[in-house]
Amino acid sequence: MQLRYNFRLYPTAGQRQSLAQAFGCARVVFNDALAARQQAYQDGRLVTDAELSKQLTESKKTPERAWLGGVSAVVLQQALADLNTAYRNFFGSLTGTRKGPKIAAPRFRSRRDNRQAIRFTRNARFAVTAGEKLRLPKIGDVTVAWSRRLPSDPSSVTVVKDAAGRYFASFVVEVETPPLPDVDAEVGIDLGLTSFAVLSDGRVIDNPRLFRRAERKLRKAQQALSRKQKGSSNRGKARIRVARAHAKVADQRRDFAHKLSTTIVRDNQAVYVEDLCVRGLARTRLAKSVHDVGWSMFTRLLEEKASRFGRYFDKIDRFFPSSQLCSVCGVIDGKKPLSVRSWTCRCGVTHDRDINAARNVLAAGQVERLNACGVRVSPGLVPAPRREAGTRRERQTVLDGVPVQ
């Protein structure tokens, strides 16, 4: 399994200038190749990757592009590879062979983009020196803030400059992760805004509201930016302050999601969550809170870590009435407004809305995990096709401990 290890870089002033030159050269090569492909499409012909590579070699011999020789040739070739990948994803999205949201056609890169990146492969002969620095061709030995050791020799490294002016090195390494020891616990998760998550065992994870807490500081920084004259150096400094404030919130949200997902995957053999339509919720009046909570990132990390450590993960149908169903008797009590946080079923049991929903998610996930013979599906296998889970009979048989026939 290939994983990425990210570390903070602290280049010197000269190295920052060399990196800026490399970013610019990679951007120009990408844009030239994109223009060539668009022109070829208009002319009704096809440009191959070999032709683009040959055009790059010839352009370095011209006075207009002679400065491309000042950076590593691997960086330029990887820019062409990025364009090829972008077109492959675009065409795969058009034909339906690529899953996920629709991908737009590649666009020209700008020097004003929030993120600049270059990639070095093993052909570039980058290395980690004996002094624990990252040696990059035609850039030098860059100081790295190592937080941990690399488990193996990296196959490539990507140097990234973000909107806040920070530099990072992203190493791609091959890792063999043994599965975690089996445990008996399974958990259903009900995601929300008042509480970030409520687990079927009764635990409640508070919503950190990271953006809301930093909103005043962000507003002040944005106001200071709007008062600066365009093109001035003070405006550039104010822009960096705004970017750093947003980067801090993003880092805190990512750290929170990583720690919580690791804890849940480590303590449970199977994890079940609702398949929320985040894009639809982000178009409502709750958009700011939905973006702040970061459901998509959290569920993605749960799925990735469950696959990595040999756990079972599944998403429950978003139309499953987890908040309407009694987790004890299986009776559907009807829709309830969000203001109703607890309710009493006709069987006499009083439910907390979120805990009851989490228990229903757990029961529905356990039903879907059963195969035709009533046996649990292993974590490494594809889950059984979704049936009409959620009927009263299926729910009650799972709660009673009897497999569905």
mmCIF file of C-alpha atoms in Angstrom:
data_model
loop_
_atom_site.group_PDB
_atom_site.id
_atom_site.type_symbol
_atom_site.label_atom_id
_atom_site.label_comp_id
_atom_site.label_asym_id
_atom_site.label_seq_id
_atom_site.Cartn_x
_atom_site.Cartn_y
_atom_site.Cartn_z
ATOM 1 C CA MET A 1 0.000 0.000 0.000
ATOM 2 C CA GLN A 2 1.282 3.439 -0.945
ATOM 3 C CA LEU A 3 0.935 6.240 1.596
ATOM 4 C CA ARG A 4 1.929 9.880 1.706
ATOM 5 C CA TYR A 5 4.037 11.352 4.484
ATOM 6 C CA ASN A 6 3.970 15.152 4.688
ATOM 7 C CA PHE A 7 6.640 17.232 6.403
ATOM 8 C CA ARG A 8 7.170 20.958 6.733
ATOM 9 C CA LEU A 9 10.079 22.484 4.781
ATOM 10 C CA TYR A 10 12.074 25.573 5.729
ATOM 11 C CA PRO A 11 13.997 26.666 2.621
ATOM 12 C CA THR A 12 16.441 29.553 2.700
ATOM 13 C CA ALA A 13 15.884 32.747 0.712
ATOM 14 C CA GLY A 14 17.958 31.445 -2.182
ATOM 15 C CA GLN A 15 16.184 28.107 -2.120
ATOM 16 C CA ARG A 16 12.807 29.841 -2.128
ATOM 17 C CA GLN A 17 13.882 31.699 -5.248
ATOM 18 C CA SER A 18 14.966 28.441 -6.896
ATOM 19 C CA LEU A 19 11.685 26.813 -5.949
ATOM 20 C CA ALA A 20 9.764 29.769 -7.393
ATOM 21 C CA GLN A 21 11.690 29.316 -10.643
ATOM 22 C CA ALA A 22 10.860 25.602 -10.664
ATOM 23 C CA PHE A 23 7.176 26.326 -9.992
ATOM 24 C CA GLY A 24 7.122 28.793 -12.858
ATOM 25 C CA CYS A 25 8.875 26.461 -15.316
ATOM 26 C CA ALA A 26 6.524 23.583 -14.515
ATOM 27 C CA ARG A 27 3.558 25.907 -14.936
ATOM 28 C CA VAL A 28 4.778 27.156 -18.333
ATOM 29 C CA VAL A 29 5.416 23.615 -19.592
ATOM 30 C CA PHE A 30 1.938 22.555 -18.471
ATOM 31 C CA ASN A 31 0.304 25.546 -20.171
ATOM 32 C CA ASP A 32 2.294 25.108 -23.400
ATOM 33 C CA ALA A 33 1.321 21.451 -23.607
ATOM 34 C CA LEU A 34 -2.323 22.268 -22.877
ATOM 35 C CA ALA A 35 -2.351 24.914 -25.602
ATOM 36 C CA ALA A 36 -0.808 22.419 -28.029
ATOM 37 C CA ARG A 37 -3.452 19.808 -27.277
ATOM 38 C CA GLN A 38 -6.283 22.320 -27.621
ATOM 39 C CA GLN A 39 -4.906 23.538 -30.955
ATOM 40 C CA ALA A 40 -4.533 19.972 -32.187
ATOM 41 C CA TYR A 41 -8.143 19.257 -31.210
ATOM 42 C CA GLN A 42 -9.323 22.255 -33.223
ATOM 43 C CA ASP A 43 -7.261 21.061 -36.184
ATOM 44 C CA GLY A 44 -8.786 17.591 -35.936
ATOM 45 C CA ARG A 45 -5.613 15.727 -35.044
ATOM 46 C CA LEU A 46 -4.179 13.987 -31.998
ATOM 47 C CA VAL A 47 -1.020 14.911 -30.089
ATOM 48 C CA THR A 48 0.714 12.027 -28.331
ATOM 49 C CA ASP A 49 2.725 12.253 -25.126
ATOM 50 C CA ALA A 50 5.902 11.487 -27.083
ATOM 51 C CA GLU A 51 5.279 14.464 -29.345
ATOM 52 C CA LEU A 52 4.725 16.765 -26.370
ATOM 53 C CA SER A 53 7.941 15.543 -24.781
ATOM 54 C CA LYS A 54 9.803 16.139 -28.033
ATOM 55 C CA GLN A 55 8.334 19.640 -28.307
ATOM 56 C CA LEU A 56 9.556 20.356 -24.776
ATOM 57 C CA THR A 57 13.073 19.246 -25.661
ATOM 58 C CA GLU A 58 13.083 21.411 -28.788
ATOM 59 C CA SER A 59 11.663 24.447 -26.981
ATOM 60 C CA LYS A 60 14.521 24.396 -24.448
ATOM 61 C CA LYS A 61 16.878 25.070 -27.365
ATOM 62 C CA THR A 62 15.053 28.264 -28.385
ATOM 63 C CA PRO A 63 15.890 31.696 -26.900
ATOM 64 C CA GLU A 64 12.294 32.128 -25.658
ATOM 65 C CA ARG A 65 12.400 28.954 -23.533
ATOM 66 C CA ALA A 66 16.126 28.564 -22.849
ATOM 67 C CA TRP A 67 15.556 29.336 -19.161
ATOM 68 C CA LEU A 68 13.730 25.992 -18.801
ATOM 69 C CA GLY A 69 17.163 24.395 -18.572
ATOM 70 C CA GLY A 70 17.657 26.033 -15.186
ATOM 71 C CA VAL A 71 15.500 23.456 -13.429
ATOM 72 C CA SER A 72 15.535 19.679 -13.244
ATOM 73 C CA ALA A 73 14.252 17.987 -16.403
ATOM 74 C CA VAL A 74 12.236 15.565 -14.232
ATOM 75 C CA VAL A 75 10.123 18.448 -12.936
ATOM 76 C CA LEU A 76 9.201 19.426 -16.502
ATOM 77 C CA GLN A 77 8.417 15.864 -17.534
ATOM 78 C CA GLN A 78 6.187 15.453 -14.483
ATOM 79 C CA ALA A 79 4.261 18.562 -15.528
ATOM 80 C CA LEU A 80 3.477 16.784 -18.811
ATOM 81 C CA ALA A 81 2.477 13.691 -16.840
ATOM 82 C CA ASP A 82 0.103 15.812 -14.751
ATOM 83 C CA LEU A 83 -1.579 17.099 -17.904
ATOM 84 C CA ASN A 84 -1.933 13.551 -19.214
ATOM 85 C CA THR A 85 -3.519 12.470 -15.931
ATOM 86 C CA ALA A 86 -5.894 15.433 -16.008
ATOM 87 C CA TYR A 87 -7.091 14.542 -19.504
ATOM 88 C CA ARG A 88 -7.409 10.856 -18.595
ATOM 89 C CA ASN A 89 -9.612 11.750 -15.612
ATOM 90 C CA PHE A 90 -11.648 14.136 -17.761
ATOM 91 C CA PHE A 91 -12.335 11.577 -20.479
ATOM 92 C CA GLY A 92 -12.992 8.884 -17.879
ATOM 93 C CA SER A 93 -15.559 11.151 -16.275
ATOM 94 C CA LEU A 94 -17.224 11.810 -19.633
ATOM 95 C CA THR A 95 -17.494 8.128 -20.523
ATOM 96 C CA GLY A 96 -18.543 7.074 -17.032
ATOM 97 C CA THR A 97 -15.552 4.801 -16.420
ATOM 98 C CA ARG A 98 -14.375 7.072 -13.611
ATOM 99 C CA LYS A 99 -16.499 7.057 -10.484
ATOM 100 C CA GLY A 100 -17.245 10.127 -8.443
ATOM 101 C CA PRO A 101 -18.252 13.666 -9.382
ATOM 102 C CA LYS A 102 -17.846 14.982 -12.887
ATOM 103 C CA ILE A 103 -14.372 16.244 -13.774
ATOM 104 C CA ALA A 104 -13.978 19.356 -15.909
ATOM 105 C CA ALA A 105 -11.468 19.727 -18.716
ATOM 106 C CA PRO A 106 -7.931 20.831 -17.725
ATOM 107 C CA ARG A 107 -7.442 24.577 -17.338
ATOM 108 C CA PHE A 108 -4.409 26.787 -17.654
ATOM 109 C CA ARG A 109 -2.394 27.282 -14.491
ATOM 110 C CA SER A 110 -1.773 30.736 -13.081
ATOM 111 C CA ARG A 111 1.044 32.175 -11.031
ATOM 112 C CA ARG A 112 -1.661 33.479 -8.700
ATOM 113 C CA ASP A 113 -2.958 30.007 -7.890
ATOM 114 C CA ASN A 114 -3.189 29.337 -4.167
ATOM 115 C CA ARG A 115 -1.163 26.156 -4.512
ATOM 116 C CA GLN A 116 2.070 25.616 -6.430
ATOM 117 C CA ALA A 117 3.691 22.192 -6.660
ATOM 118 C CA ILE A 118 6.499 20.313 -8.377
ATOM 119 C CA ARG A 119 7.332 16.619 -8.237
ATOM 120 C CA PHE A 120 10.640 14.758 -8.211
ATOM 121 C CA THR A 121 10.835 11.044 -8.982
ATOM 122 C CA ARG A 122 13.712 8.644 -8.399
ATOM 123 C CA ASN A 123 15.143 9.608 -11.780
ATOM 124 C CA ALA A 124 15.857 13.052 -10.316
ATOM 125 C CA ARG A 125 18.060 11.422 -7.660
ATOM 126 C CA PHE A 126 16.654 13.338 -4.715
ATOM 127 C CA ALA A 127 17.885 12.064 -1.372
ATOM 128 C CA VAL A 128 17.772 12.527 2.368
ATOM 129 C CA THR A 129 21.278 13.488 3.470
ATOM 130 C CA ALA A 130 23.144 12.288 6.519
ATOM 131 C CA GLY A 131 22.299 15.622 8.126
ATOM 132 C CA GLU A 132 18.563 14.862 7.795
ATOM 133 C CA LYS A 133 18.036 17.393 5.011
ATOM 134 C CA LEU A 134 16.212 16.900 1.717
ATOM 135 C CA ARG A 135 18.572 17.221 -1.247
ATOM 136 C CA LEU A 136 16.757 18.408 -4.370
ATOM 137 C CA PRO A 137 18.495 18.767 -7.760
ATOM 138 C CA LYS A 138 19.354 22.376 -8.691
ATOM 139 C CA ILE A 139 17.787 23.589 -5.435
ATOM 140 C CA GLY A 140 20.063 22.318 -2.674
ATOM 141 C CA ASP A 141 19.727 20.791 0.776
ATOM 142 C CA VAL A 142 16.452 21.955 2.315
ATOM 143 C CA THR A 143 15.782 21.791 6.049
ATOM 144 C CA VAL A 144 12.952 19.410 6.965
ATOM 145 C CA ALA A 145 10.965 19.310 10.208
ATOM 146 C CA TRP A 146 10.891 15.526 10.655
ATOM 147 C CA SER A 147 8.058 14.389 12.909
ATOM 148 C CA ARG A 148 8.728 10.679 12.275
ATOM 149 C CA ARG A 149 10.915 8.355 10.238
ATOM 150 C CA LEU A 150 10.011 7.258 6.750
ATOM 151 C CA PRO A 151 9.104 3.549 6.816
ATOM 152 C CA SER A 152 10.828 2.913 3.460
ATOM 153 C CA ASP A 153 12.637 4.679 0.655
ATOM 154 C CA PRO A 154 10.259 7.116 -1.075
ATOM 155 C CA SER A 155 9.467 6.664 -4.752
ATOM 156 C CA SER A 156 8.748 10.364 -5.276
ATOM 157 C CA VAL A 157 8.542 13.640 -3.407
ATOM 158 C CA THR A 158 6.252 16.573 -4.155
ATOM 159 C CA VAL A 159 7.245 20.028 -2.961
ATOM 160 C CA VAL A 160 4.166 22.142 -2.281
ATOM 161 C CA LYS A 161 3.759 25.822 -1.491
ATOM 162 C CA ASP A 162 0.320 26.635 -0.084
ATOM 163 C CA ALA A 163 -1.619 29.900 0.020
ATOM 164 C CA ALA A 164 -0.132 30.793 3.403
ATOM 165 C CA GLY A 165 3.408 30.710 1.999
ATOM 166 C CA ARG A 166 4.326 27.456 3.756
ATOM 167 C CA TYR A 167 6.416 24.762 2.075
ATOM 168 C CA PHE A 168 5.807 21.040 2.455
ATOM 169 C CA ALA A 169 7.438 17.857 1.210
ATOM 170 C CA SER A 170 5.039 15.010 0.419
ATOM 171 C CA PHE A 171 6.811 11.629 0.177
ATOM 172 C CA VAL A 172 5.179 8.595 -1.460
ATOM 173 C CA VAL A 173 6.331 5.430 0.302
ATOM 174 C CA GLU A 174 5.377 1.762 0.189
ATOM 175 C CA VAL A 175 4.021 0.553 3.533
ATOM 176 C CA GLU A 176 2.953 -2.892 4.695
ATOM 177 C CA THR A 177 0.454 -2.408 7.512
ATOM 178 C CA PRO A 178 -0.532 -5.524 9.491
ATOM 179 C CA PRO A 179 -4.220 -5.714 10.419
ATOM 180 C CA LEU A 180 -5.230 -4.780 13.930
ATOM 181 C CA PRO A 181 -6.230 -7.524 16.379
ATOM 182 C CA ASP A 182 -9.897 -8.477 16.131
ATOM 183 C CA VAL A 183 -12.287 -6.996 18.670
ATOM 184 C CA ASP A 184 -15.931 -7.743 19.404
ATOM 185 C CA ALA A 185 -17.211 -4.176 19.386
ATOM 186 C CA GLU A 186 -19.148 -2.686 16.479
ATOM 187 C CA VAL A 187 -20.419 0.868 16.269
ATOM 188 C CA GLY A 188 -23.000 2.901 14.394
ATOM 189 C CA ILE A 189 -22.411 6.620 14.004
ATOM 190 C CA ASP A 190 -25.017 9.346 13.666
ATOM 191 C CA LEU A 191 -23.427 12.554 12.380
ATOM 192 C CA GLY A 192 -24.897 15.920 13.260
ATOM 193 C CA LEU A 193 -24.312 19.624 13.790
ATOM 194 C CA THR A 194 -25.251 20.077 17.449
ATOM 195 C CA SER A 195 -22.946 17.174 18.304
ATOM 196 C CA PHE A 196 -20.361 16.138 15.759
ATOM 197 C CA ALA A 197 -21.118 12.448 16.217
ATOM 198 C CA VAL A 198 -23.190 10.257 18.473
ATOM 199 C CA LEU A 199 -22.118 6.613 18.750
ATOM 200 C CA SER A 200 -24.428 3.679 19.264
ATOM 201 C CA ASP A 201 -22.743 2.908 22.596
ATOM 202 C CA GLY A 202 -23.945 6.263 23.950
ATOM 203 C CA ARG A 203 -20.789 8.302 23.526
ATOM 204 C CA VAL A 204 -21.282 11.867 22.304
ATOM 205 C CA ILE A 205 -18.511 13.676 20.405
ATOM 206 C CA ASP A 206 -18.841 17.419 20.732
ATOM 207 C CA ASN A 207 -18.722 19.577 17.628
ATOM 208 C CA PRO A 208 -15.507 21.646 17.874
ATOM 209 C CA ARG A 209 -16.952 24.414 15.638
ATOM 210 C CA LEU A 210 -13.464 25.417 14.563
ATOM 211 C CA PHE A 211 -14.521 27.920 11.926
ATOM 212 C CA ARG A 212 -17.119 29.514 14.189
ATOM 213 C CA ARG A 213 -14.546 29.980 16.939
ATOM 214 C CA ALA A 214 -12.091 31.636 14.542
ATOM 215 C CA GLU A 215 -14.728 33.581 12.618
ATOM 216 C CA ARG A 216 -14.122 36.891 14.394
ATOM 217 C CA LYS A 217 -10.383 36.734 13.752
ATOM 218 C CA LEU A 218 -10.986 35.784 10.142
ATOM 219 C CA ARG A 219 -13.435 38.651 9.697
ATOM 220 C CA LYS A 220 -10.968 41.175 11.098
ATOM 221 C CA ALA A 221 -8.189 39.883 8.854
ATOM 222 C CA GLN A 222 -10.449 40.015 5.798
ATOM 223 C CA GLN A 223 -11.535 43.557 6.626
ATOM 224 C CA ALA A 224 -7.901 44.640 6.952
ATOM 225 C CA LEU A 225 -7.183 43.075 3.567
ATOM 226 C CA SER A 226 -10.079 44.881 1.888
ATOM 227 C CA ARG A 227 -8.715 48.246 3.063
ATOM 228 C CA LYS A 228 -5.316 47.763 1.460
ATOM 229 C CA GLN A 229 -4.552 49.213 -1.938
ATOM 230 C CA LYS A 230 -4.418 46.654 -4.702
ATOM 231 C CA GLY A 231 -0.907 45.890 -5.842
ATOM 232 C CA SER A 232 0.746 47.217 -2.684
ATOM 233 C CA SER A 233 3.142 45.235 -0.526
ATOM 234 C CA ASN A 234 0.883 45.762 2.497
ATOM 235 C CA ARG A 235 -1.941 44.065 0.645
ATOM 236 C CA GLY A 236 0.306 41.085 -0.015
ATOM 237 C CA LYS A 237 1.136 40.857 3.692
ATOM 238 C CA ALA A 238 -2.539 41.126 4.611
ATOM 239 C CA ARG A 239 -3.393 38.371 2.143
ATOM 240 C CA ILE A 240 -0.838 36.101 3.802
ATOM 241 C CA ARG A 241 -2.399 36.803 7.211
ATOM 242 C CA VAL A 242 -5.831 35.828 5.910
ATOM 243 C CA ALA A 243 -4.445 32.664 4.319
ATOM 244 C CA ARG A 244 -2.645 31.671 7.514
ATOM 245 C CA ALA A 245 -5.809 32.131 9.567
ATOM 246 C CA HIS A 246 -7.746 29.879 7.210
ATOM 247 C CA ALA A 247 -4.887 27.354 7.111
ATOM 248 C CA LYS A 248 -4.921 27.130 10.898
ATOM 249 C CA VAL A 249 -8.622 26.271 10.904
ATOM 250 C CA ALA A 250 -8.121 23.665 8.161
ATOM 251 C CA ASP A 251 -5.200 22.092 10.029
ATOM 252 C CA GLN A 252 -7.222 21.887 13.248
ATOM 253 C CA ARG A 253 -10.155 20.285 11.441
ATOM 254 C CA ARG A 254 -7.876 17.740 9.768
ATOM 255 C CA ASP A 255 -6.152 16.920 13.060
ATOM 256 C CA PHE A 256 -9.503 16.431 14.803
ATOM 257 C CA ALA A 257 -10.791 14.125 12.035
ATOM 258 C CA HIS A 258 -7.580 12.059 12.003
ATOM 259 C CA LYS A 259 -7.504 11.510 15.766
ATOM 260 C CA LEU A 260 -11.196 10.659 16.070
ATOM 261 C CA SER A 261 -11.234 8.312 13.060
ATOM 262 C CA THR A 262 -8.137 6.492 14.332
ATOM 263 C CA THR A 263 -9.720 5.964 17.742
ATOM 264 C CA ILE A 264 -12.982 4.645 16.293
ATOM 265 C CA VAL A 265 -11.300 2.270 13.835
ATOM 266 C CA ARG A 266 -8.924 0.956 16.507
ATOM 267 C CA ASP A 267 -11.689 0.227 19.040
ATOM 268 C CA ASN A 268 -14.292 -1.310 16.716
ATOM 269 C CA GLN A 269 -14.288 -4.241 14.321
ATOM 270 C CA ALA A 270 -17.038 -2.730 12.148
ATOM 271 C CA VAL A 271 -18.042 0.896 11.612
ATOM 272 C CA TYR A 272 -21.316 2.028 10.058
ATOM 273 C CA VAL A 273 -22.270 5.603 9.135
ATOM 274 C CA GLU A 274 -25.054 7.277 7.207
ATOM 275 C CA ASP A 275 -24.450 8.173 3.571
ATOM 276 C CA LEU A 276 -25.199 11.895 3.898
ATOM 277 C CA CYS A 277 -25.763 14.136 0.874
ATOM 278 C CA VAL A 278 -23.271 16.782 1.934
ATOM 279 C CA ARG A 279 -23.531 18.707 -1.337
ATOM 280 C CA GLY A 280 -27.263 19.064 -0.939
ATOM 281 C CA LEU A 281 -26.992 20.144 2.692
ATOM 282 C CA ALA A 282 -24.300 22.655 1.731
ATOM 283 C CA ARG A 283 -26.876 24.482 -0.425
ATOM 284 C CA THR A 284 -29.215 25.147 2.504
ATOM 285 C CA ARG A 285 -29.199 27.824 5.168
ATOM 286 C CA LEU A 286 -26.952 25.523 7.230
ATOM 287 C CA ALA A 287 -24.195 25.689 4.615
ATOM 288 C CA LYS A 288 -21.616 27.371 6.823
ATOM 289 C CA SER A 289 -22.102 24.863 9.632
ATOM 290 C CA VAL A 290 -22.072 21.926 7.200
ATOM 291 C CA HIS A 291 -18.770 23.038 5.688
ATOM 292 C CA ASP A 292 -17.343 23.710 9.150
ATOM 293 C CA VAL A 293 -18.093 20.253 10.526
ATOM 294 C CA GLY A 294 -16.242 18.339 7.770
ATOM 295 C CA TRP A 295 -18.366 15.197 7.449
ATOM 296 C CA SER A 296 -16.958 14.137 4.090
ATOM 297 C CA MET A 297 -13.343 14.224 5.254
ATOM 298 C CA PHE A 298 -14.201 12.309 8.426
ATOM 299 C CA THR A 299 -16.083 9.511 6.625
ATOM 300 C CA ARG A 300 -13.343 9.292 3.985
ATOM 301 C CA LEU A 301 -10.710 8.827 6.683
ATOM 302 C CA LEU A 302 -12.845 6.194 8.383
ATOM 303 C CA GLU A 303 -13.147 4.243 5.152
ATOM 304 C CA GLU A 304 -9.451 4.506 4.314
ATOM 305 C CA LYS A 305 -8.264 3.491 7.781
ATOM 306 C CA ALA A 306 -10.756 0.641 8.020
ATOM 307 C CA SER A 307 -9.455 -0.755 4.737
ATOM 308 C CA ARG A 308 -5.865 -0.258 5.839
ATOM 309 C CA PHE A 309 -6.187 -1.935 9.241
ATOM 310 C CA GLY A 310 -8.526 -4.793 8.293
ATOM 311 C CA ARG A 311 -11.769 -3.363 9.682
ATOM 312 C CA TYR A 312 -15.220 -3.434 8.122
ATOM 313 C CA PHE A 313 -16.788 -0.147 6.965
ATOM 314 C CA ASP A 314 -20.131 0.475 5.323
ATOM 315 C CA LYS A 315 -22.447 3.382 4.576
ATOM 316 C CA ILE A 316 -26.163 3.094 5.238
ATOM 317 C CA ASP A 317 -28.644 4.342 2.654
ATOM 318 C CA ARG A 318 -29.296 8.041 3.162
ATOM 319 C CA PHE A 319 -33.074 7.437 2.896
ATOM 320 C CA PHE A 320 -33.061 4.977 5.773
ATOM 321 C CA PRO A 321 -35.386 6.419 8.491
ATOM 322 C CA SER A 322 -32.905 6.183 11.349
ATOM 323 C CA SER A 323 -34.524 9.048 13.287
ATOM 324 C CA GLN A 324 -38.095 7.786 12.808
ATOM 325 C CA LEU A 325 -37.560 4.152 13.806
ATOM 326 C CA CYS A 326 -37.766 2.840 17.351
ATOM 327 C CA SER A 327 -34.612 0.836 18.038
ATOM 328 C CA VAL A 328 -36.498 -1.399 20.509
ATOM 329 C CA CYS A 329 -39.772 -2.394 18.855
ATOM 330 C CA GLY A 330 -39.041 -1.385 15.241
ATOM 331 C CA VAL A 331 -42.085 0.849 14.833
ATOM 332 C CA ILE A 332 -41.716 3.835 12.484
ATOM 333 C CA ASP A 333 -43.099 6.806 14.428
ATOM 334 C CA GLY A 334 -43.016 9.308 11.561
ATOM 335 C CA LYS A 335 -40.962 12.377 10.741
ATOM 336 C CA LYS A 336 -39.936 14.745 13.491
ATOM 337 C CA PRO A 337 -38.620 18.322 13.284
ATOM 338 C CA LEU A 338 -35.044 18.975 14.298
ATOM 339 C CA SER A 339 -36.256 20.722 17.452
ATOM 340 C CA VAL A 340 -37.462 17.372 18.830
ATOM 341 C CA ARG A 341 -34.403 15.923 20.566
ATOM 342 C CA SER A 342 -36.187 13.131 22.446
ATOM 343 C CA TRP A 343 -39.429 11.228 21.939
ATOM 344 C CA THR A 344 -41.424 8.407 23.503
ATOM 345 C CA CYS A 345 -42.438 5.439 21.387
ATOM 346 C CA ARG A 346 -45.827 3.761 21.704
ATOM 347 C CA CYS A 347 -44.012 0.820 23.326
ATOM 348 C CA GLY A 348 -43.226 3.115 26.264
ATOM 349 C CA VAL A 349 -39.483 3.611 25.660
ATOM 350 C CA THR A 350 -38.149 7.181 25.665
ATOM 351 C CA HIS A 351 -35.382 7.713 23.112
ATOM 352 C CA ASP A 352 -32.710 10.296 22.709
ATOM 353 C CA ARG A 353 -33.030 11.241 19.043
ATOM 354 C CA ASP A 354 -29.334 10.913 18.151
ATOM 355 C CA ILE A 355 -28.539 7.804 20.211
ATOM 356 C CA ASN A 356 -31.601 6.042 18.807
ATOM 357 C CA ALA A 357 -30.525 6.961 15.263
ATOM 358 C CA ALA A 358 -27.002 5.642 15.918
ATOM 359 C CA ARG A 359 -28.389 2.343 17.188
ATOM 360 C CA ASN A 360 -30.599 2.047 14.118
ATOM 361 C CA VAL A 361 -27.598 2.705 11.887
ATOM 362 C CA LEU A 362 -25.696 -0.058 13.686
ATOM 363 C CA ALA A 363 -28.556 -2.535 13.299
ATOM 364 C CA ALA A 364 -29.029 -1.700 9.611
ATOM 365 C CA GLY A 365 -25.315 -2.107 8.990
ATOM 366 C CA GLN A 366 -25.273 -5.475 10.722
ATOM 367 C CA VAL A 367 -28.177 -6.633 8.527
ATOM 368 C CA GLU A 368 -26.361 -5.646 5.351
ATOM 369 C CA ARG A 369 -23.186 -7.335 6.514
ATOM 370 C CA LEU A 370 -24.877 -10.742 6.545
ATOM 371 C CA ASN A 371 -24.469 -12.856 3.426
ATOM 372 C CA ALA A 372 -27.011 -15.287 2.003
ATOM 373 C CA CYS A 373 -26.073 -17.913 4.586
ATOM 374 C CA GLY A 374 -26.398 -15.517 7.509
ATOM 375 C CA VAL A 375 -22.634 -15.284 8.022
ATOM 376 C CA ARG A 376 -20.713 -12.063 8.570
ATOM 377 C CA VAL A 377 -18.853 -10.637 5.578
ATOM 378 C CA SER A 378 -15.091 -10.409 6.112
ATOM 379 C CA PRO A 379 -13.511 -6.927 6.149
ATOM 380 C CA GLY A 380 -11.489 -7.648 3.019
ATOM 381 C CA LEU A 381 -14.508 -8.646 0.946
ATOM 382 C CA VAL A 382 -16.963 -6.438 -0.859
ATOM 383 C CA PRO A 383 -20.171 -5.917 1.171
ATOM 384 C CA ALA A 384 -23.246 -7.802 0.053
ATOM 385 C CA PRO A 385 -25.617 -5.952 -2.302
ATOM 386 C CA ARG A 386 -27.987 -3.629 -0.498
ATOM 387 C CA ARG A 387 -31.394 -5.070 0.199
ATOM 388 C CA GLU A 388 -34.451 -3.287 1.466
ATOM 389 C CA ALA A 389 -32.877 -2.900 4.876
ATOM 390 C CA GLY A 390 -34.925 -1.100 7.430
ATOM 391 C CA THR A 391 -38.158 -3.056 7.302
ATOM 392 C CA ARG A 392 -39.637 -3.832 10.677
ATOM 393 C CA ARG A 393 -39.043 -7.570 10.355
ATOM 394 C CA GLU A 394 -35.365 -7.246 9.432
ATOM 395 C CA ARG A 395 -34.710 -4.692 12.150
ATOM 396 C CA GLN A 396 -36.384 -6.729 14.872
ATOM 397 C CA THR A 397 -34.626 -9.980 13.935
ATOM 398 C CA VAL A 398 -31.235 -8.268 14.153
ATOM 399 C CA LEU A 399 -32.088 -6.704 17.513
ATOM 400 C CA ASP A 400 -33.223 -10.075 18.814
ATOM 401 C CA GLY A 401 -29.974 -11.687 17.678
ATOM 402 C CA VAL A 402 -31.581 -13.920 15.024
ATOM 403 C CA PRO A 403 -30.111 -13.808 11.501
ATOM 404 C CA VAL A 404 -32.448 -12.892 8.693
ATOM 405 C CA GLN A 405 -33.353 -15.861 6.483
#
